[in-house]
XYZ file of C-alpha atoms in Angstrom:
473
model
C -4.974 44.563 8.641
C -6.320 41.276 7.708
C -4.952 37.782 7.976
C -5.032 35.068 5.168
C -5.492 31.588 5.945
C -1.956 30.935 5.133
C -0.707 33.113 7.900
C -2.064 30.533 10.388
C 1.028 28.010 10.115
C 3.143 30.895 11.751
C 0.612 32.410 14.240
C 3.206 34.320 16.018
C 4.389 35.978 12.921
C 0.550 36.528 11.988
C -0.103 38.390 15.012
C 3.224 40.256 15.343
C 2.338 41.714 12.011
C -1.120 42.861 12.658
C 0.047 44.148 16.212
C 2.819 46.176 14.655
C 0.909 47.817 11.768
C -2.478 48.427 14.168
C -3.491 52.234 13.662
C -6.556 53.427 16.161
C -7.031 55.980 13.251
C -7.499 52.923 10.786
C -9.796 50.536 13.008
C -13.698 50.911 13.185
C -14.740 53.725 15.570
C -16.293 51.738 17.942
C -13.158 50.027 19.129
C -12.159 53.940 19.819
C -15.046 54.635 21.722
C -14.993 51.042 23.612
C -10.922 52.024 24.758
C -11.993 55.137 26.307
C -14.776 53.441 28.227
C -11.874 51.092 29.170
C -9.518 53.552 30.117
C -12.151 55.243 32.348
C -12.629 52.135 34.107
C -8.932 50.905 34.173
C -8.017 54.306 35.541
C -10.566 54.082 38.401
C -9.098 50.731 39.323
C -5.780 51.885 39.472
C -6.270 55.014 41.461
C -8.713 52.934 44.088
C -6.327 50.273 44.152
C -3.345 52.350 44.877
C -4.621 52.759 48.407
C -4.754 49.011 49.128
C -1.927 47.595 51.396
C -0.531 45.208 48.742
C -0.337 47.890 45.896
C 1.243 50.170 48.642
C 4.062 47.578 48.958
C 4.505 46.890 45.635
C 4.975 50.246 44.940
C 7.605 50.793 47.651
C 9.671 47.658 46.297
C 9.392 48.822 42.819
C 10.160 52.479 43.244
C 13.250 51.325 45.615
C 14.590 48.981 43.082
C 13.736 51.187 39.809
C 15.952 53.516 37.794
C 15.029 56.992 37.767
C 12.306 57.520 35.406
C 9.389 59.832 34.698
C 6.265 57.347 35.143
C 3.620 57.927 37.782
C 3.613 55.341 40.382
C 0.292 56.038 42.143
C 0.255 54.283 45.589
C 3.371 56.403 46.255
C 3.207 59.572 43.727
C 6.494 58.882 43.059
C 7.977 58.683 39.296
C 10.322 55.715 38.378
C 11.403 53.719 35.445
C 8.587 52.825 32.877
C 8.818 48.693 33.705
C 8.474 49.258 37.325
C 5.865 51.847 37.232
C 3.846 49.547 35.289
C 4.373 46.778 37.458
C 3.059 49.178 40.856
C 0.174 50.134 38.682
C -0.862 47.129 37.241
C -0.838 45.587 40.473
C -3.166 48.213 41.693
C -5.305 48.043 38.736
C -6.047 44.481 39.210
C -6.263 45.162 43.063
C -9.659 44.541 43.807
C -11.419 42.697 41.304
C -13.111 45.599 39.718
C -11.154 45.387 36.277
C -12.394 44.919 32.870
C -13.053 41.300 31.778
C -12.739 39.456 28.219
C -14.568 36.513 29.142
C -13.379 33.708 26.416
C -9.442 34.675 27.133
C -10.626 35.224 30.892
C -7.932 38.101 30.640
C -8.590 41.566 32.376
C -6.810 43.669 29.466
C -7.320 47.034 31.048
C -5.444 46.253 34.211
C -2.630 45.017 31.800
C -2.683 47.296 28.743
C -3.742 50.809 30.543
C -1.089 51.105 33.188
C 1.707 49.811 30.630
C 0.220 52.579 27.926
C 0.145 55.187 30.822
C 3.857 54.489 32.124
C 5.165 54.658 28.559
C 3.137 57.427 28.017
C 4.468 59.572 30.730
C 7.966 58.283 29.858
C 7.475 59.970 26.471
C 6.395 63.817 26.579
C 5.668 63.901 22.656
C 3.326 61.479 22.716
C -0.101 61.797 21.629
C -3.624 60.045 22.114
C -3.242 58.431 18.748
C -0.180 56.332 19.910
C -1.654 55.710 22.884
C -4.533 54.291 21.600
C -2.678 52.304 19.136
C -1.059 50.569 21.541
C -3.901 49.749 24.074
C -5.680 48.444 20.557
C -2.711 45.891 20.004
C -2.952 44.773 23.652
C -6.361 44.270 23.651
C -6.610 42.543 20.146
C -3.445 40.602 20.405
C -3.479 39.335 23.883
C -7.271 38.299 23.984
C -6.618 36.210 20.783
C -3.925 34.312 22.244
C -5.712 34.082 25.607
C -8.964 32.842 23.974
C -6.936 29.669 22.314
C -5.625 28.794 25.612
C -7.731 29.802 28.544
C -9.889 26.839 29.684
C -6.946 24.294 29.288
C -4.625 26.992 30.834
C -7.078 27.744 33.913
C -8.061 24.090 34.593
C -4.385 23.172 34.782
C -4.080 25.523 37.730
C -2.356 28.660 35.823
C -3.914 32.256 36.075
C -4.556 33.534 32.753
C -3.686 37.394 33.897
C -0.040 36.599 34.636
C 0.530 33.845 31.552
C -1.551 35.348 28.657
C -1.710 38.673 30.045
C 2.236 38.814 28.917
C 0.844 39.074 25.298
C -1.542 41.885 26.045
C 1.574 44.078 27.762
C 4.157 42.668 24.914
C 1.679 44.000 22.082
C 1.006 47.255 23.953
C 4.687 48.003 24.647
C 6.033 47.168 21.203
C 3.184 48.807 19.336
C 3.845 52.115 21.655
C 7.631 51.879 20.933
C 6.792 51.612 17.183
C 8.723 48.244 17.255
C 8.938 46.453 13.510
C 6.929 43.283 13.066
C 9.985 41.217 13.571
C 10.911 43.212 16.691
C 7.213 42.643 17.537
C 7.633 38.810 17.099
C 10.800 38.872 19.440
C 8.816 40.915 22.291
C 6.315 38.170 22.299
C 8.585 35.644 22.254
C 10.276 37.120 25.432
C 7.236 38.142 27.178
C 5.443 34.836 26.489
C 8.487 32.981 28.265
C 8.211 35.351 31.285
C 4.281 35.400 31.727
C 3.637 33.368 34.963
C 0.825 32.554 37.607
C -0.833 30.222 39.881
C -4.706 29.956 40.564
C -4.034 28.824 44.322
C -3.228 32.212 44.895
C -6.881 33.136 44.661
C -7.788 31.709 47.905
C -5.724 34.282 50.214
C -2.579 35.755 48.716
C -1.771 39.329 47.778
C 0.256 37.576 45.046
C -2.810 37.102 42.806
C -3.051 41.033 42.280
C 1.069 41.113 41.481
C 0.171 38.582 38.589
C -1.212 41.725 36.344
C 1.961 43.545 37.623
C 4.395 40.839 36.616
C 2.925 40.434 33.256
C 2.900 44.393 33.038
C 6.558 43.954 33.687
C 7.606 41.317 31.366
C 5.573 43.062 28.415
C 7.621 46.110 28.713
C 11.083 44.611 29.490
C 10.098 42.452 26.426
C 9.650 45.044 24.039
C 12.912 47.015 25.390
C 15.107 43.980 24.987
C 13.443 42.873 21.581
C 14.032 46.815 20.551
C 17.448 46.486 21.496
C 18.238 43.143 19.357
C 17.881 40.455 22.180
C 15.769 37.777 20.466
C 12.702 35.635 22.050
C 11.002 32.372 20.754
C 10.235 33.276 17.438
C 7.139 30.949 17.051
C 6.663 31.369 20.896
C 2.574 31.005 20.582
C 2.404 27.585 18.174
C 5.693 26.081 18.794
C 5.117 22.196 19.370
C 7.171 21.523 21.895
C 7.300 24.124 24.600
C 5.149 27.169 22.781
C 2.786 29.275 24.992
C -0.432 26.741 23.361
C 1.380 23.539 23.344
C 2.047 23.844 26.697
C -1.370 23.862 27.881
C -2.869 20.969 25.752
C -6.200 20.879 23.880
C -6.089 24.601 22.612
C -7.523 25.804 19.510
C -4.785 27.384 17.999
C -6.158 28.935 14.929
C -8.497 30.837 17.261
C -5.475 33.424 17.490
C -5.778 34.177 14.059
C -9.283 33.739 12.745
C -10.721 36.766 11.277
C -7.610 38.607 12.392
C -9.017 42.496 11.618
C -12.371 41.370 11.192
C -13.223 40.639 14.221
C -12.416 43.015 17.014
C -11.984 41.640 20.648
C -11.784 45.072 22.072
C -15.827 45.006 21.333
C -16.149 41.692 23.639
C -14.795 43.425 26.699
C -17.126 43.427 29.632
C -16.996 45.479 32.690
C -17.969 44.853 36.532
C -20.487 46.403 38.743
C -19.795 44.285 41.842
C -15.952 43.966 43.169
C -16.146 40.265 42.806
C -15.007 37.760 40.533
C -16.633 37.885 37.183
C -17.742 34.102 37.284
C -20.372 34.939 39.993
C -21.589 38.179 38.812
C -24.893 36.212 36.933
C -25.537 34.322 40.230
C -25.595 37.589 41.827
C -27.729 39.241 39.229
C -30.100 36.055 39.584
C -30.217 36.287 43.391
C -31.284 40.073 43.094
C -33.803 38.895 40.664
C -35.431 36.468 42.752
C -35.310 38.188 46.120
C -37.127 40.956 44.290
C -39.586 38.506 42.834
C -40.279 36.716 46.200
C -39.795 39.791 48.512
C -38.500 37.646 50.733
C -36.276 38.829 53.524
C -33.070 36.834 54.789
C -34.655 35.396 57.522
C -37.630 33.725 55.406
C -35.109 32.308 52.971
C -35.094 28.697 53.446
C -32.833 27.458 50.512
C -30.924 29.226 47.616
C -29.785 26.920 44.763
C -27.359 28.163 42.501
C -26.708 25.952 39.113
C -23.475 27.225 37.292
C -21.101 25.642 34.667
C -17.866 23.454 35.783
C -15.600 26.286 35.262
C -17.640 28.154 37.764
C -18.014 25.469 40.183
C -14.177 24.726 40.220
C -13.312 28.487 40.124
C -15.541 29.883 43.189
C -17.279 27.409 44.972
C -14.920 25.982 47.269
C -15.461 25.885 51.140
C -15.176 29.629 52.264
C -12.872 30.351 55.121
C -11.797 33.778 56.445
C -8.338 34.686 55.063
C -8.418 37.602 53.175
C -10.333 39.934 51.018
C -9.202 38.180 47.856
C -10.605 34.570 49.089
C -13.750 36.518 49.786
C -14.117 38.327 46.248
C -13.355 34.863 44.656
C -15.916 32.748 46.340
C -19.518 32.203 45.646
C -21.156 31.548 49.030
C -19.236 34.695 51.043
C -20.656 36.740 47.937
C -23.893 35.561 47.511
C -24.795 35.793 51.559
C -22.922 39.226 51.520
C -25.434 40.289 48.860
C -28.870 38.866 50.484
C -27.709 40.525 54.069
C -26.101 43.684 52.894
C -27.564 44.095 49.741
C -24.502 45.027 47.681
C -21.086 43.387 46.726
C -18.872 46.549 46.337
C -15.977 47.875 48.014
C -17.415 47.636 51.868
C -18.356 44.557 51.465
C -14.868 43.087 52.316
C -13.813 45.040 54.852
C -11.960 43.256 57.757
C -15.480 42.968 60.117
C -17.216 41.263 57.126
C -15.023 38.642 56.402
C -15.993 36.306 59.464
C -19.396 38.216 60.044
C -21.311 35.361 61.786
C -24.454 35.977 59.819
C -22.418 35.667 56.706
C -20.904 32.494 57.719
C -24.245 31.336 58.832
C -26.542 32.217 55.765
C -23.765 30.043 53.713
C -25.245 26.818 55.110
C -28.418 27.383 53.045
C -26.649 27.995 49.789
C -25.809 25.016 47.489
C -24.086 25.304 44.335
C -23.928 23.014 41.632
C -23.461 22.208 37.675
C -26.584 23.379 35.974
C -26.332 20.827 32.692
C -28.003 23.487 30.433
C -25.326 26.036 31.326
C -22.573 23.602 31.136
C -24.030 22.383 27.715
C -24.016 25.895 26.518
C -19.970 26.090 26.345
C -18.079 29.115 26.331
C -20.756 31.757 25.715
C -22.786 30.656 28.691
C -19.863 30.068 31.252
C -20.755 32.826 33.430
C -24.182 32.179 33.415
C -26.284 30.824 36.393
C -29.553 29.678 37.400
C -31.003 30.500 40.739
C -33.476 28.791 42.608
C -34.954 30.633 45.812
C -37.133 28.794 48.393
C -39.345 30.806 50.629
C -42.759 31.061 52.168
C -43.211 27.663 50.950
C -42.742 28.748 47.346
C -40.121 28.350 44.761
C -38.953 31.241 42.836
C -36.430 30.751 39.937
C -34.186 32.818 37.765
C -32.078 32.143 34.539
C -29.356 34.469 34.307
C -27.420 33.768 30.973
C -25.560 36.673 30.377
C -24.360 39.063 33.425
C -24.416 42.729 33.821
C -21.801 44.257 32.360
C -20.991 41.444 29.844
C -21.202 42.615 26.117
C -24.871 40.764 25.583
C -25.756 42.881 28.505
C -23.674 45.823 28.624
C -23.534 48.641 31.321
C -23.281 51.639 28.920
C -21.389 54.807 29.631
C -23.818 56.371 32.037
C -23.717 53.186 34.123
C -19.467 53.250 33.696
C -19.388 56.894 34.650
C -21.718 55.971 37.735
C -19.104 53.299 38.239
C -16.307 55.678 38.078
C -17.503 57.919 40.627
C -18.461 55.471 43.150
C -15.197 53.826 42.967
C -13.227 57.049 43.188
C -15.594 58.975 45.608
C -13.735 57.840 48.674
C -10.138 58.785 47.373
C -10.433 61.678 45.295
C -12.306 65.202 45.579
C -15.412 65.328 43.695
C -14.502 68.099 41.604
C -11.361 66.201 40.624
C -13.184 62.862 40.031
C -15.114 65.166 37.940
C -12.522 66.509 35.858
C -10.669 63.218 35.231
C -13.903 61.303 34.019
C -14.284 64.055 31.563
C -10.854 64.209 30.350
C -10.532 60.676 29.699
C -13.785 60.562 27.588
C -12.212 63.431 25.773
C -8.616 62.230 25.286
C -8.941 61.149 22.161
C -8.243 64.866 21.311
C -4.995 66.626 21.728
C -6.532 68.962 24.590
C -8.535 66.100 26.222
C -5.248 64.073 26.279
C -3.280 67.072 27.668
C -6.274 67.493 30.494
C -6.032 63.729 31.497
C -2.409 63.553 31.672
C -2.685 66.914 34.193
C -5.695 65.259 35.921
C -3.779 61.893 36.438
C -0.933 63.392 38.104
C -3.369 65.298 40.752
C -5.227 62.126 41.201
C -1.894 60.332 42.083
C -0.871 63.098 44.557
C -4.338 62.979 46.052
C -4.341 59.169 46.255
C -1.154 58.468 47.697
C -1.898 61.182 50.326
C -4.587 58.741 51.415
C -4.434 56.465 54.285
C -3.741 52.848 53.209
C -6.991 51.167 53.425
C -7.286 48.825 56.335
C -8.275 45.354 54.513
């Protein structure tokens, strides 16, 4: 499962061969352990996200136009064709900014790979855990590598990596699940990569941001099906000099896609979110927590909050806030910092309608300054999410530098914290005993019994979540 330097000229071919041969049983044990936690986190995101209005709309449209199928759509508790279910569930998984994050690629692979693999598994009754986890590993490893080679140029040109590079996550997952050959996987990438799409302006309020994950999921499943039936895609889609995925975005490190392939595992570089907001501001939120604790200041005591960040975070999150939608609030550093200071948390209830135009939050934003911090910026991609917080209160200044946010691989949440998040996210959607049953089954899902228990609990969760009223948000 490794690539030689000579493979680099044919990057698509090297990734296709690697992905088609991946076997969770021959990967480092740490990969399976991490993927089970990723499934735990992603399932919570999908189930909670299925109660949101955009997820319900996506589910209704996709099931209405879908062919008959056996894949469960969580937002409606109906079954649908695999691609349609993957679209609906991936939209729900990316529905509330709670999904996992691979920092270098700016991808949330959990809301891409897990809905695809689950939809495929529900369409294949004979599927077992090895096939499921091998498919997930292929998606996480392949997609995150392509995404890492293109992330910053892609982002600064205004494209959303979740919908663009995300198609390689989903294409690899679907192709590996279906057992496609290396050549068929190459064409899966050539089709899915050509279909991927997503524009960053959606972050300022549009529901369509959530659907970027859904479209990538649909493109991946469709690409694998077409390739498996002999339909061809761009053979060198990753590295093509004109119109290839990387060249279209410019200034990329193409070799990053295959460097140390099979030796360095991208799955282990995936982090998780303790806040229901864009990852880029989590270190700032952590830093604000620390400076508030150190100063003992109440909100009214704070004269100024200065937050130093990377250029990417500034461009991504420091635009003038206007009360438009939960999406806009979750992506905005001013809103989230003010919400944390005034209400003590940035989680599910922080984005209810009465908070979005809260006069106290809007007033406190005037005391927040966000700027580029030279030290963080010069640290490059490893420090891209870092922050330096300076709080002025009581005539004193308190400073805290947070280079690695909680939930990052450098500062991980750990199994107990992720289980706590799982229960917190699902506590308002599912009965407590079902939350416990589902969580335990997911963490045991690498065994045949645990796998069957997980599928049963997922059906029960879909029924209960679909019966919940749509969240007013």
